[in-house]
Coordinates of C-alpha atoms in Angstrom, one line a residue:
X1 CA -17.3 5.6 -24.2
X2 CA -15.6 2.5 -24.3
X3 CA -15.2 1.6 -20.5
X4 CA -12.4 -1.0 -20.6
X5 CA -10.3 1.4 -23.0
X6 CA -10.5 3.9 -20.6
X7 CA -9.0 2.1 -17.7
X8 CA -6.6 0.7 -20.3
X9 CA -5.2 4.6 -20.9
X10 CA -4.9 5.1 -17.2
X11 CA -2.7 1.5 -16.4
X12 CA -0.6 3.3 -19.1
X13 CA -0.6 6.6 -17.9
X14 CA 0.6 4.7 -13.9
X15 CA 3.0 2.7 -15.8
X16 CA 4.7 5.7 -17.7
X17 CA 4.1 8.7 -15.6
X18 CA 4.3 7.2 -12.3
X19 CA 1.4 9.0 -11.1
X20 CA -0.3 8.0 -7.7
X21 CA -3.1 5.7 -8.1
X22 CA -5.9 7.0 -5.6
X23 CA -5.2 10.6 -7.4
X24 CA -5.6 9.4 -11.0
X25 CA -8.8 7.5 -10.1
X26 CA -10.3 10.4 -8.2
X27 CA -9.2 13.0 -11.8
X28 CA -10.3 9.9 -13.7
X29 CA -13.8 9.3 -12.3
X30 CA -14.3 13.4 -12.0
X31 CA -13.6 13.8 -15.5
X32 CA -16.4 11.2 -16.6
X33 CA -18.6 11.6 -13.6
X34 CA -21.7 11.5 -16.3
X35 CA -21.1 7.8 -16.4
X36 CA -23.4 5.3 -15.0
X37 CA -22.6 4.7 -10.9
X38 CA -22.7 0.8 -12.2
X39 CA -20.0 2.1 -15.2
X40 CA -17.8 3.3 -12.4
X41 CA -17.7 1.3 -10.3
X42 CA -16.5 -1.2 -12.8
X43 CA -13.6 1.0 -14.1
X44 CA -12.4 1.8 -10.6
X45 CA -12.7 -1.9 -9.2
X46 CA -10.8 -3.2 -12.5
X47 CA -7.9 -0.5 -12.3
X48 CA -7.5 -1.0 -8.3
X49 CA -8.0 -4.9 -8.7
X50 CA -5.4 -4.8 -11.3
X51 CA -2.6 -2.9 -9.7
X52 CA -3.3 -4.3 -6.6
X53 CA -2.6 -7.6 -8.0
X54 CA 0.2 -7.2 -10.3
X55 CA 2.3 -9.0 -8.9
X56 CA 0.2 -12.1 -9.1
X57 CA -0.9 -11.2 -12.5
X58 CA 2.5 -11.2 -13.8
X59 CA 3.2 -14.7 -12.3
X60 CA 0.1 -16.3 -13.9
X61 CA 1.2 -14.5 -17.5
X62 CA 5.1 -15.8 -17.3
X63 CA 3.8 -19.0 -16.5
X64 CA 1.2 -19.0 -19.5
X65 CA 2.9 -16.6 -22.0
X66 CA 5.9 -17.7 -24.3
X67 CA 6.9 -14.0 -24.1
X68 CA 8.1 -12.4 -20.4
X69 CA 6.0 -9.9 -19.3
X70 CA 8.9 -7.3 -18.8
X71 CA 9.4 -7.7 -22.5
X72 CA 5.9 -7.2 -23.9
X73 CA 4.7 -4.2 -25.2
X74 CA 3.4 -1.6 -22.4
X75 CA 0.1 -1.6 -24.1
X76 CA -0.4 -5.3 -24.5
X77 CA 1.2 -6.0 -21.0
X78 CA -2.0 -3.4 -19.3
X79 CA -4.2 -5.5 -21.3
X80 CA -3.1 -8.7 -20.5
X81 CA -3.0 -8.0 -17.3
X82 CA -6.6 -6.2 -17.0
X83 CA -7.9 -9.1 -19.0
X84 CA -6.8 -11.8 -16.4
X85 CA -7.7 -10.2 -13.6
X86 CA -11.4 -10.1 -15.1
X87 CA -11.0 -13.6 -15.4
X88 CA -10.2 -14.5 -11.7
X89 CA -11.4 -11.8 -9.7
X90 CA -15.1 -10.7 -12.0
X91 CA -17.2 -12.7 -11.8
X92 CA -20.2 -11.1 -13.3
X93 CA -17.8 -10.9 -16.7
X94 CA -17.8 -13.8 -19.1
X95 CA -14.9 -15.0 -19.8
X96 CA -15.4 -15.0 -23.8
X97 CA -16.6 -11.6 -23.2
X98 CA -13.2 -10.3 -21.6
X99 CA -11.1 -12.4 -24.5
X100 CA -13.2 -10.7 -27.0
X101 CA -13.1 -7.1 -26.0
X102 CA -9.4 -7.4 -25.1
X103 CA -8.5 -9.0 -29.0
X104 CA -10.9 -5.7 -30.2
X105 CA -8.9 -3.6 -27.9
X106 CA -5.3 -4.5 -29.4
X107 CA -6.7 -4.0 -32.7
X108 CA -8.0 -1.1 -31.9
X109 CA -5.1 0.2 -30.8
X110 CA -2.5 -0.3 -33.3
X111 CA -2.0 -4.3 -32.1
X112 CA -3.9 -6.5 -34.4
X113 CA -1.3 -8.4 -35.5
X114 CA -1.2 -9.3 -31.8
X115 CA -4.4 -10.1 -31.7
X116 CA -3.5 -13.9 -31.6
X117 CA -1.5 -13.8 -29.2
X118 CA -3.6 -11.8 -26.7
X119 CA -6.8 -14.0 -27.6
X120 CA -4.2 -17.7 -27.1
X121 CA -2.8 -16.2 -23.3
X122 CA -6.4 -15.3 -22.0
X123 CA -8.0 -18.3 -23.3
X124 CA -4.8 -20.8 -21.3
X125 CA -5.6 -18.8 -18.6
X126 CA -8.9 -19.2 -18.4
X127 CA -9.3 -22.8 -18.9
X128 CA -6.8 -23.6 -16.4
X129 CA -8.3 -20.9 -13.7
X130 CA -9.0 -23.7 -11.4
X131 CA -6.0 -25.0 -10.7
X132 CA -3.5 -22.1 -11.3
X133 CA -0.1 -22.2 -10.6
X134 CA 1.4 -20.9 -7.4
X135 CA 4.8 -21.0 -5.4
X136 CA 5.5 -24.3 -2.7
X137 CA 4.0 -22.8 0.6
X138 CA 7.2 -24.4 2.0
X139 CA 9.0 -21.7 0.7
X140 CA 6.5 -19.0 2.8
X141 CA 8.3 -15.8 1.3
X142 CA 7.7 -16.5 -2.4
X143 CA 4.2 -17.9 -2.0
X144 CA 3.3 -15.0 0.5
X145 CA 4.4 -12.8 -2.1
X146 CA 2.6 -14.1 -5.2
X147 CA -0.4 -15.2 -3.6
X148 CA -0.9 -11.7 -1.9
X149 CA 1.1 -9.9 -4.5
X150 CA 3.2 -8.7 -1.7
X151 CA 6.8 -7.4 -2.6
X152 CA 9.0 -9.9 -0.9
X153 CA 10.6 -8.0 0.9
X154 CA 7.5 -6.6 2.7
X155 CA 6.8 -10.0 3.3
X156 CA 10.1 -10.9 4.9
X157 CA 10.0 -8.0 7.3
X158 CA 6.5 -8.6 8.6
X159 CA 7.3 -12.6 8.9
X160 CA 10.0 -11.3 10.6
X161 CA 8.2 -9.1 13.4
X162 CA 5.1 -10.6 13.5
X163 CA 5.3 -14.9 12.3
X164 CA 3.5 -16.7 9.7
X165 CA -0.1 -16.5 10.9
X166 CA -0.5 -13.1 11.7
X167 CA 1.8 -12.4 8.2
X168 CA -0.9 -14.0 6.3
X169 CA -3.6 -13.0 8.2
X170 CA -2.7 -9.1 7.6
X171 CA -2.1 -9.9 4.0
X172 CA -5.6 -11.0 3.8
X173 CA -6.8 -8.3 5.5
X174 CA -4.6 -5.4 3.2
X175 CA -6.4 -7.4 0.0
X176 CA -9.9 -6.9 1.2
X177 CA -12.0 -4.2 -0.4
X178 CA -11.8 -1.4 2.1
X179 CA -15.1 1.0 2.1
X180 CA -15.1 4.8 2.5
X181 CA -15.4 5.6 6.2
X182 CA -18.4 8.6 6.5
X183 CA -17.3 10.2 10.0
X184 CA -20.7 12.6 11.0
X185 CA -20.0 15.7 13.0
X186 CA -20.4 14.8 16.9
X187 CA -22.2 18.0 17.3
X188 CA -25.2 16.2 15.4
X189 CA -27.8 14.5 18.3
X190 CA -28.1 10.7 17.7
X191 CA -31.9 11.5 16.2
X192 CA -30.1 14.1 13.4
X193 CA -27.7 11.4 12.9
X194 CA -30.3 8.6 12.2
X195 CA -32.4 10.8 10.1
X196 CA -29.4 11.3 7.7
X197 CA -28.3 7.3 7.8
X198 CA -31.9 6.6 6.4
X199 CA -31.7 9.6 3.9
X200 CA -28.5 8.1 2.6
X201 CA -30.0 4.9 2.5
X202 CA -32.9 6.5 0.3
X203 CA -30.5 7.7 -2.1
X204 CA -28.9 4.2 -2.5
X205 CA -26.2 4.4 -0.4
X206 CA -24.8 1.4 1.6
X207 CA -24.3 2.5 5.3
X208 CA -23.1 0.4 8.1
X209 CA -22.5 1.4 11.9
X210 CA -18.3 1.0 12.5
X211 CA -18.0 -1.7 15.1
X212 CA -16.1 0.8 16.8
X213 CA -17.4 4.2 17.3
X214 CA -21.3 5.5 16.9
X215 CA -20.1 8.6 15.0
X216 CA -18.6 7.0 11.9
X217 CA -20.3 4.7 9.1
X218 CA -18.1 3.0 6.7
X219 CA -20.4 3.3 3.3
X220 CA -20.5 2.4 -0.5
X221 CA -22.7 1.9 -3.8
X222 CA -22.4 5.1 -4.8
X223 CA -19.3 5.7 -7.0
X224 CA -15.6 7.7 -5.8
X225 CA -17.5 11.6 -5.2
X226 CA -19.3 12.8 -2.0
X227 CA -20.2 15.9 -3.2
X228 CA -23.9 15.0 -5.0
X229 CA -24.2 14.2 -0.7
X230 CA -26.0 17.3 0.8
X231 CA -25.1 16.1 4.7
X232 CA -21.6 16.3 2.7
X233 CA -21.5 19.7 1.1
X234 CA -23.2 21.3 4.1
X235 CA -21.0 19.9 6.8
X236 CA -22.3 17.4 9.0
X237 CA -20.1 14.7 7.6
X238 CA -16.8 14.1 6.7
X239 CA -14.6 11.1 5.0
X240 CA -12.3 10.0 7.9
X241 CA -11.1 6.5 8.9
X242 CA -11.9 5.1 12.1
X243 CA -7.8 5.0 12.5
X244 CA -7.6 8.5 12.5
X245 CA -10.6 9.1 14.5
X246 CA -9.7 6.8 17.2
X247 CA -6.1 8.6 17.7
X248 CA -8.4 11.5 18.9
X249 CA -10.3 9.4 21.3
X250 CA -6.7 8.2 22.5
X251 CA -5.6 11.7 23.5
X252 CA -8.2 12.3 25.2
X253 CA -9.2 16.0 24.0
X254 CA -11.6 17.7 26.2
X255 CA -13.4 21.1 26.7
X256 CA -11.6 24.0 26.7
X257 CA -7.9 22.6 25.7
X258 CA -5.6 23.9 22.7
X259 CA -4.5 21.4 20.6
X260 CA -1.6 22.0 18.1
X261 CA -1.9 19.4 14.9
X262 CA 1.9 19.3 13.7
X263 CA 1.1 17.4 10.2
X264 CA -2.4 18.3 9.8
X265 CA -3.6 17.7 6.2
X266 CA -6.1 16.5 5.2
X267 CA -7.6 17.9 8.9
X268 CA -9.3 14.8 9.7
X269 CA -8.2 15.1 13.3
X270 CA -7.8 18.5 13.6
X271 CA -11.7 18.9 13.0
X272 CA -12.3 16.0 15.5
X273 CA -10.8 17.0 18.1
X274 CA -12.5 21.0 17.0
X275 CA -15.6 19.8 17.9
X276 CA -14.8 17.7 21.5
X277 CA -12.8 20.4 22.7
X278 CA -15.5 23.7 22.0
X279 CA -14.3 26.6 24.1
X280 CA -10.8 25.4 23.2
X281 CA -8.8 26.6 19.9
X282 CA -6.4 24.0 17.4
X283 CA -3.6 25.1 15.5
X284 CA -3.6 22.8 12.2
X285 CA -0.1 23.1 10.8
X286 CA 1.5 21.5 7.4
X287 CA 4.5 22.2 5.6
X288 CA 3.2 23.7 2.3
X289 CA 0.1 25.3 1.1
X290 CA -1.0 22.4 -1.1
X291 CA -1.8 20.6 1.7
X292 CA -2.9 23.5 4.3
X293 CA -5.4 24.2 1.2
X294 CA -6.5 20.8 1.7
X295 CA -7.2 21.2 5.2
X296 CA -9.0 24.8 5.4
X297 CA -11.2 23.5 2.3
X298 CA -12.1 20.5 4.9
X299 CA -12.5 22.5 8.0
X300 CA -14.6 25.3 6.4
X301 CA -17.2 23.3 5.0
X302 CA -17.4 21.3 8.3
X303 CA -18.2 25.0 9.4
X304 CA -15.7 25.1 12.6
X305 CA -14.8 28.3 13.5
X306 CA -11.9 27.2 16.6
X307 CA -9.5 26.4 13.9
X308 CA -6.2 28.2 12.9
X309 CA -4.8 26.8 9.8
X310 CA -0.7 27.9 9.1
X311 CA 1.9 26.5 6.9
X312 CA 4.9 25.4 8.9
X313 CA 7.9 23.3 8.6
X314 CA 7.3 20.2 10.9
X315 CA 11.0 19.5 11.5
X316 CA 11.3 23.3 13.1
X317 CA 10.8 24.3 16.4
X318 CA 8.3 27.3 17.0
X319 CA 9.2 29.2 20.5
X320 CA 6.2 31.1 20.7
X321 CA 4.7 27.7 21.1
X322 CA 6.9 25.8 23.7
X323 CA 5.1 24.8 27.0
X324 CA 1.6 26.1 25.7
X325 CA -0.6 22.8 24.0
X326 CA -2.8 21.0 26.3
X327 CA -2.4 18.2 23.3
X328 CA -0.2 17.6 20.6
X329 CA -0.7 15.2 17.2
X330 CA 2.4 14.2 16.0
X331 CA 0.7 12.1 12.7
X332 CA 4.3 12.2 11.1
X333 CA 4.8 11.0 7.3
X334 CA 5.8 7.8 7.0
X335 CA 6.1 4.9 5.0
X336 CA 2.0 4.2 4.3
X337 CA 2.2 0.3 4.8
X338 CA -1.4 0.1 7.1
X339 CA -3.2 1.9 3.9
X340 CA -2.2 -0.8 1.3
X341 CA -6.0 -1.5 0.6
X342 CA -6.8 2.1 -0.2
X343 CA -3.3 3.3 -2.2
X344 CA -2.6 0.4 -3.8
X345 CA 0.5 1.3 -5.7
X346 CA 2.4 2.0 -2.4
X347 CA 3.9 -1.2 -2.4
X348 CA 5.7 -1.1 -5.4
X349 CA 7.0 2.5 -4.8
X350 CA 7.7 1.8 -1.3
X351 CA 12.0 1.3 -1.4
X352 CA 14.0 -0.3 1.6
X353 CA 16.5 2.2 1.3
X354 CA 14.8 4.8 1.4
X355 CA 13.3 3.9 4.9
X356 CA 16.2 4.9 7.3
X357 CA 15.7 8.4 5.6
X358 CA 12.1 8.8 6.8
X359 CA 12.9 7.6 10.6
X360 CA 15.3 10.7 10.7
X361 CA 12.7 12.8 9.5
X362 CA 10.4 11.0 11.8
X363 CA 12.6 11.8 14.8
X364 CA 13.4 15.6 13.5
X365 CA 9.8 16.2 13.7
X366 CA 9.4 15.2 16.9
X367 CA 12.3 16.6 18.5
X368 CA 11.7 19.2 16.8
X369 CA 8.1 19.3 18.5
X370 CA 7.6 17.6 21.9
X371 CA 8.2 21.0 23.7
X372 CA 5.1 22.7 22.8
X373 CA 3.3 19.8 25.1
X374 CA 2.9 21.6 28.4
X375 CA 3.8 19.7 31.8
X376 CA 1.2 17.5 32.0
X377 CA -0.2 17.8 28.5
X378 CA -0.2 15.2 25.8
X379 CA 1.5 13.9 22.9
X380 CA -0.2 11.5 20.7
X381 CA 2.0 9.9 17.9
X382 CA 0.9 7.9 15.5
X383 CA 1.3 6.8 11.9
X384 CA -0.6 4.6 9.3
X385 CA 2.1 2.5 8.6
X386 CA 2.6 -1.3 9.8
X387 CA 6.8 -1.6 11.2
X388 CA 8.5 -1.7 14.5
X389 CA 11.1 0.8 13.6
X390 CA 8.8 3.9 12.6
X391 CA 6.3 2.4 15.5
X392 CA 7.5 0.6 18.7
X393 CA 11.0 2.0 18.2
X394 CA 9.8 5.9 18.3
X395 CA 8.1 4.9 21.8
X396 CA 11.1 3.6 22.7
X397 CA 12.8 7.1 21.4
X398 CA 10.0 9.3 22.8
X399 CA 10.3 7.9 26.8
X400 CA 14.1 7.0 27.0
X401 CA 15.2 10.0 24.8
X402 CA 12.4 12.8 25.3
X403 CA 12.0 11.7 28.6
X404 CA 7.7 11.4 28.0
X405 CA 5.9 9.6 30.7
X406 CA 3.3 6.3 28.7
X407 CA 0.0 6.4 29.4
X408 CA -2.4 3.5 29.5
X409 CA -4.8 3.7 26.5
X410 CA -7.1 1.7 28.7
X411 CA -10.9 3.3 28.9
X412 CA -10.0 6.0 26.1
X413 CA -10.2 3.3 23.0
X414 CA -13.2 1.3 22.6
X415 CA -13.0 -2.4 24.3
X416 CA -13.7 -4.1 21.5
X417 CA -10.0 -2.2 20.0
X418 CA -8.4 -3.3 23.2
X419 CA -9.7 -6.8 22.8
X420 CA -8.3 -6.9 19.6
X421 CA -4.6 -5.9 20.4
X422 CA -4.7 -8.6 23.0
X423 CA -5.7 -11.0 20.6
X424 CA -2.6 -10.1 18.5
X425 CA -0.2 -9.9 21.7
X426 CA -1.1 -13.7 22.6
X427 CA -0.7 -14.7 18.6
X428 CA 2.9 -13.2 18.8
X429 CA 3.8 -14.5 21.7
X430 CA 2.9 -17.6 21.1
X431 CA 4.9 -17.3 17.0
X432 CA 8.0 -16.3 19.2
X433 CA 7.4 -12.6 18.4
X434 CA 7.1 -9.3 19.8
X435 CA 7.6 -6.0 18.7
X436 CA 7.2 -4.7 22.2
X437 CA 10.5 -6.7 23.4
X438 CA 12.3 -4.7 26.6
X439 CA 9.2 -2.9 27.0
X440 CA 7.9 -2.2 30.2
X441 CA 3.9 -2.3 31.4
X442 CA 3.5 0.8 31.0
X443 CA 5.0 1.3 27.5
X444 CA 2.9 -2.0 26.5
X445 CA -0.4 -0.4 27.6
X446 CA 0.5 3.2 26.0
X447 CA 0.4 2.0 22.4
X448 CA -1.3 -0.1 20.2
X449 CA -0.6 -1.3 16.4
X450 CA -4.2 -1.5 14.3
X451 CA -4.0 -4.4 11.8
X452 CA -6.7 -5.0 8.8
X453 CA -7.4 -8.8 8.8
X454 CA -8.4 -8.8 13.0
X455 CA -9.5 -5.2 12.9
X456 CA -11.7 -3.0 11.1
X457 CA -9.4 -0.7 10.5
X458 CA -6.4 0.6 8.7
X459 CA -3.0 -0.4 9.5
X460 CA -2.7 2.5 12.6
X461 CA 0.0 3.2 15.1
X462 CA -1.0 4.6 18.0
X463 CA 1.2 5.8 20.9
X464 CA 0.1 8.2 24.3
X465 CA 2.1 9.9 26.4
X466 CA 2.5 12.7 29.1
X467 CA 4.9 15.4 30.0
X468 CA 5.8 15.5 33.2
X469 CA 8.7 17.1 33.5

């Protein structure tokens, strides 16, 4: 099995299909799962490293190349770019090593009279690797946007709410390699929990405490599958960002209380908040039964047994259901910008007209849904997206229109979280910027936006409020 040929064929099959990434890597490394962990790691690092940087890619190969890239071949375009992004981002790969196996590749392949050409653009490009080309940072749009192979108009919306620093700072963040997040079941005792930390360990597993919460590790070294994990397979962990889990903490879920999950898949908090709230009963809802599958397949090998799983239509109101939750997720879709780092592709399919589409659905959900909070219950919204007007703007929707109450998330998110979000408050306000304009106290302390590069953490939106009336 030739390794580099095989994440050739899957850059081609995400160029021509227009498959999502983290799905195809996932089939990809299933498929082939008798490979070497050291053999997959490779391929998935190299296709992720590569999409992730395209952008930047292309900008080195226009610069180098006497052909455009839009007009090469789609075959020797993958390769090029694969073959450059060995050269500036592997460093354990020689760099006659990656111009050889890409010239055996094209010839391979159908390309050899190519073969020249392929062999001539790597070869530039690696001898000039110190000193590449890159955009005037005086022009902070187009240099944001090669040098983070950011879509420029991504970059102009966040340099718009948030200023240059933080801007960059985020972009660094959404470019770091982000680790799977191991959340264990809170039923375990802290003893159970550090008995399967070391077993991990044993197997060759990289564990590390979050900074954040004791429950949840964020782990690698061990390839893309879980289920070789027995604390996996037999339900005492589960994969779950800290995000998600901390949207849990924020609503403050306690014994006894029924929860309704509007947009439940994959589960993540639905199972969460299962085990805080014991005695109590959550309704996991989701619009089809792909993704209810998803959910139940989740929740029954965590082994909960206070879970109703149903397929339902978000953006409808169920009557049987008004007045009755104690607390109510509204995770609504949205437009994935705070999981960049994990679905890389987002950015390219991500269109700004398409936007003012998803805040009507945004806002049909949860019209569509606030009434099942009963007076004095909970509504927790949140999204994993990075933009003021599927974020700050909904709280502004969800007090002056729905007529919800904030509430501070002061002592239910760690300090440490808090700290952070003040950190980024003073940084605004000191750029000239702030999301939160026209807010009052309250609204300020009710929500909080989660931003990789000073956090841990996803790009998260978190929002609490309470019914009152």
């Amino acid at each position: 099995m030739n390794i580099r040929e095989l994440v050739l064929d899957t850059l081609l099959v995400l160029e021509r299909e227009g498959d999502y990434s983290h799905r195809l890597m996932k089939s990809v490394l299933d498929k082939y799962d008798y490979l070497e962990p050291r053999d997959k790691a490779f391929i998935k690092r190299l296709t992720e490293g590569t999409l992730e940087r395209q952008l930047e890619l292309d900008y080195y190969l226009d610069h180098y190349s006497s052909l455009p890239v839009r007009k090469m071949k789609p075959l020797i375009r993958c390769l090029l770019r694969m073959g450059v992004y060995q050269l500036l981002y592997m460093d354990s790969v020689p760099d006659s090593a990656v111009c050889n196996e890409a010239c055996k590749l094209a010839g391979k392949r159908g390309f050899g009279n190519l073969k020249g050409f392929v062999n001539g653009v790597l070869r530039r490009i690696s001898a000039g690797k110190e000193a590449l080309p890159l955009p005037e940072e005086n022009e902070p749009v187009r240099y944001l946007s090669i040098r983070y192979s950011m879509p420029e108009w991504l970059v102009e919306m966040w340099l718009d709410e948030y200023g240059r620093d933080v801007t960059e700072t985020l972009l660094k963040g959404l470019m770091e390699i982000q680790p799977v997040s191991l959340r264990f079941s809170t039923l375990l005792s802290d003893s159970e929990r550090t008995v399967l930390c070391r077993e991990l360990r044993e197997r060759g597993m990289e564990v590390a405490e979050s900074p954040y919460l004791p429950y949840l590790y964020r782990t690698g070294g061990y390839g893309e599958s879980l289920h070789w994990l027995p604390a996996f397979s037999g339900g005492k962990c589960t994969v779950q960002d800290v995000s998600s889990a901390l949207a849990v903490e924020a609503a403050g879920v306690k014994e006894g209380d029924f929860v309704i999950d509007v947009c439940a898949a994959p589960g993540g908090k639905s199972i969460l908040a299962a085990e805080k709230i014991g005695s109590g009963r959550v309704l996991a809802r989701d619009i089809s039964e792909d993704k209810t599958g998803i959910t139940w397949e989740n929740i029954s090998r965590m082994g909960l047994g206070n879970i109703e799983v149903q397929i339902f239509d978000g953006t409808c109101t169920d009557t049987a259901c008004l007045e009755k939750a104690d607390v109510v997720f509204l995770d609504v879709p949205c437009s994935g910008l705070g999981v960049l780092g994990k679905k890389r592709d987002i950015k390219y399919r991500v269109a700004a007209e398409k936007l003012d589409e998803l805040e009507e659905l945004q806002r049909r959900i949860v019209t569509a849904s606030a009434g099942y909070v009963k007076m004095g219950g909970t509504l927790l919204y949140s999204t994993c997206t990075i933009r003021r007007e599927e974020n700050e703007d909904m709280v502004r929707y969800i007090t002056g229109e729905l007529g919800f109450t904030p509430v501070s998330l002061d002592g239910c998110l760690p300090e440490s979280v808090l700290a952070a979000g003040r950190e980024i408050a003073v940084k605004l306000q000191e750029a000239g910027k702030d999301p939160k304009a026209g807010f009052t106290k309250e609204e300020r302390s009710a929500c909080i936006q989660l931003l990789p590069g000073y956090m841990e953490a996803d790009g998260f939106f978190i929002a609490r409020f309470r019914r009152d009336r």
